[in-house]
Amino acid sequence: MATSIRMEDDLLARLKQYAQAQDLSASAVVREALTQYLDGRQRSPFELGAALFGRHRSDDSGASSRSERRKGVVRERLRTKHDRP
């Protein structure tokens, strides 16, 4: 399939010079460059969300999770439940 792209004159000159030095067509150089670029851009789901993981907590207690302070939570609930006015 034929495709046209627009680029600055200096970039086109560099492309032609590189292609000639490598004994390749300009199309082959562009295909290879696009393949490498696009393959390098594919990131795993973990990489996509890495900046967000652990960023938000469900509470403001200073503990990073409820499980880390579970004994205190249970103790407080029992104390509240068994306290009589």
GROMACS .gro file of C-alpha atoms in nm, residues 2-3 10-11 13 15 33-34 44 48-49 58 62-63 65 75-76 81 83:
model
   19
    2ALA     CA    1   0.142   0.337  -0.096
    3THR     CA    2   0.138   0.607   0.171
   10ASP     CA    3   1.635   1.861   0.618
   11LEU     CA    4   1.478   1.543   0.759
   13ALA     CA    5   1.775   1.484   0.314
   15LEU     CA    6   1.666   1.004   0.538
   33ALA     CA    7   1.217   0.299   1.216
   34LEU     CA    8   0.839   0.288   1.266
   44SER     CA    9   0.266  -0.364   3.001
   48LEU     CA   10   0.089   0.196   3.239
   49GLY     CA   11  -0.047   0.213   3.594
   58SER     CA   12  -0.896   0.490   5.160
   62GLY     CA   13  -0.123   0.746   5.826
   63ALA     CA   14  -0.141   0.369   5.788
   65SER     CA   15  -0.389   0.009   5.458
   75ARG     CA   16  -0.984  -0.338   6.959
   76GLU     CA   17  -1.156   0.002   6.919
   81LYS     CA   18  -1.939  -0.205   7.171
   83ASP     CA   19  -1.868   0.043   7.688
   0.00000   0.00000   0.00000
